[in-house]
Amino acid sequence: MNSQDLMKIVKERNDSVITTLDSKQAEYASNGDRFHNFRRGAEILGGTPEQALGGFMSKHIVSVLDLIKWTETEPDRITEELINEKIGDNIVYLHLLEGLLRERLAKRKQEEPKVFTPDNRV
C-alpha cells in the first residue's frame, strides 16, 4: 500500500468517526452530558468515569485482538464491514476517553488555587 492509499483510508475513517460520534450523541448523552453513561457506569461499578469507559472499551479491544488472531486462524471471517466496525469502535472510544481526560484537566486547572506573586498582583 502506498502513502496516498493509506491517507485515503485515514480520511475515510476520520469522517466515519465524526459521523458516529454525532449520530450516537442522542442515544448516549443525557441532559446535555455527553459522558452520562460513563459517569453512571462509574456510580454503579464504583470508580471514575474513565475507569468505566475503560471497562466498556475492553470488549472493543478484544474484538480487535480477535481480528488480529483471525488473520492467521480464520482469515475468511475478516470482512470490510467487520474491519470498519471494530476499528471504528476503538477510535470512537479513544476520542471519548480524550474528552473525559481533557474535561478532568480543565476542571483541575479551574480549581487550582490562585497564587499571587509580586509579578501578577492586581
Coordinates of C-alpha atoms in Angstrom, one line a residue:
M1 CA 0.0 0.0 0.0
N2 CA 1.3 3.4 -0.8
S3 CA 1.0 6.6 1.3
Q4 CA -1.8 8.0 -0.8
D5 CA -3.9 4.9 -0.3
L6 CA -3.3 4.9 3.4
M7 CA -4.2 8.6 3.7
K8 CA -7.4 7.9 1.9
I9 CA -8.2 5.2 4.5
V10 CA -7.4 7.6 7.3
K11 CA -9.6 10.3 5.9
E12 CA -12.5 7.9 5.4
R13 CA -12.0 6.6 9.0
N14 CA -11.9 10.1 10.4
D15 CA -15.1 11.1 8.6
S16 CA -16.8 7.9 9.8
V17 CA -15.8 8.5 13.4
I18 CA -17.2 12.0 13.3
T19 CA -20.4 10.7 11.9
T20 CA -20.6 8.0 14.5
L21 CA -19.9 10.4 17.4
D22 CA -22.5 12.8 16.1
S23 CA -25.2 10.2 15.5
K24 CA -24.7 8.4 18.8
Q25 CA -24.9 11.6 20.8
A26 CA -28.7 11.4 21.2
E27 CA -28.6 7.8 22.2
Y28 CA -25.9 8.1 24.9
A29 CA -26.0 11.7 26.1
S30 CA -28.4 12.7 28.8
N31 CA -29.3 16.3 29.8
G32 CA -26.6 17.6 27.5
D33 CA -23.9 15.5 29.2
R34 CA -22.1 13.6 26.6
F35 CA -20.4 11.4 29.2
H36 CA -23.5 10.4 31.1
N37 CA -23.1 6.7 30.5
F38 CA -19.6 6.7 31.8
R39 CA -20.5 8.8 34.9
R40 CA -23.4 6.5 35.6
G41 CA -21.2 3.4 35.0
A42 CA -18.7 4.8 37.5
E43 CA -21.5 5.2 40.1
I44 CA -22.7 1.7 39.6
L45 CA -19.3 0.0 39.5
G46 CA -17.5 2.3 41.8
G47 CA -14.7 4.2 40.2
T48 CA -14.1 7.0 37.8
P49 CA -15.8 7.7 34.5
E50 CA -12.5 7.0 32.8
Q51 CA -12.4 3.6 34.5
A52 CA -16.0 2.9 33.4
L53 CA -15.1 3.8 29.9
G54 CA -12.1 1.5 30.1
G55 CA -14.3 -1.3 31.1
F56 CA -16.8 -0.6 28.3
M57 CA -14.0 -0.3 25.8
S58 CA -12.4 -3.6 26.8
K59 CA -14.9 -5.5 24.7
H60 CA -14.0 -3.5 21.7
I61 CA -10.3 -4.2 22.3
V62 CA -11.0 -7.9 22.5
S63 CA -12.7 -7.6 19.1
V64 CA -9.6 -6.1 17.5
L65 CA -7.4 -8.7 19.1
D66 CA -9.7 -11.3 17.6
L67 CA -9.3 -9.7 14.2
I68 CA -5.6 -9.9 14.5
K69 CA -5.8 -13.6 15.5
W70 CA -8.1 -14.4 12.6
T71 CA -5.5 -13.1 10.1
E72 CA -3.8 -16.5 10.7
T73 CA -6.6 -18.8 12.0
E74 CA -9.8 -17.7 10.2
P75 CA -8.9 -15.1 7.5
D76 CA -12.3 -15.6 5.8
R77 CA -14.1 -14.2 8.8
I78 CA -12.5 -10.8 8.2
T79 CA -14.7 -8.6 6.1
E80 CA -14.7 -4.9 5.1
E81 CA -17.8 -4.4 7.4
L82 CA -16.1 -6.1 10.4
I83 CA -12.9 -4.0 9.9
N84 CA -14.9 -0.8 9.7
E85 CA -17.0 -1.6 12.8
K86 CA -14.2 -2.9 15.1
I87 CA -11.5 -0.3 14.2
G88 CA -14.1 2.5 14.3
D89 CA -15.5 1.5 17.7
N90 CA -12.0 1.6 19.2
I91 CA -11.2 5.0 17.7
V92 CA -14.5 6.4 18.9
Y93 CA -13.8 5.2 22.4
L94 CA -10.3 6.7 22.3
H95 CA -11.9 10.1 21.4
L96 CA -14.4 9.8 24.2
L97 CA -11.5 9.0 26.6
E98 CA -9.6 12.0 25.4
G99 CA -12.7 14.1 26.0
L100 CA -13.1 12.8 29.6
L101 CA -9.4 13.4 30.3
R102 CA -9.4 16.9 28.9
E103 CA -12.6 17.7 30.9
R104 CA -10.8 16.5 34.1
L105 CA -7.7 18.5 33.3
A106 CA -9.8 21.7 32.7
K107 CA -11.6 21.2 36.0
R108 CA -8.3 20.7 37.8
K109 CA -6.9 23.9 36.3
Q110 CA -10.0 25.8 37.2
E111 CA -9.8 24.6 40.8
E112 CA -6.1 25.4 41.3
P113 CA -5.6 28.0 43.9
K114 CA -4.5 31.4 42.6
V115 CA -1.1 32.2 43.9
F116 CA -0.3 35.9 43.9
T117 CA 3.3 37.0 43.4
P118 CA 4.7 40.5 43.0
D119 CA 4.7 39.9 39.3
N120 CA 1.0 39.0 38.9
R121 CA -0.8 41.1 41.6
V122 CA -3.6 43.3 40.5

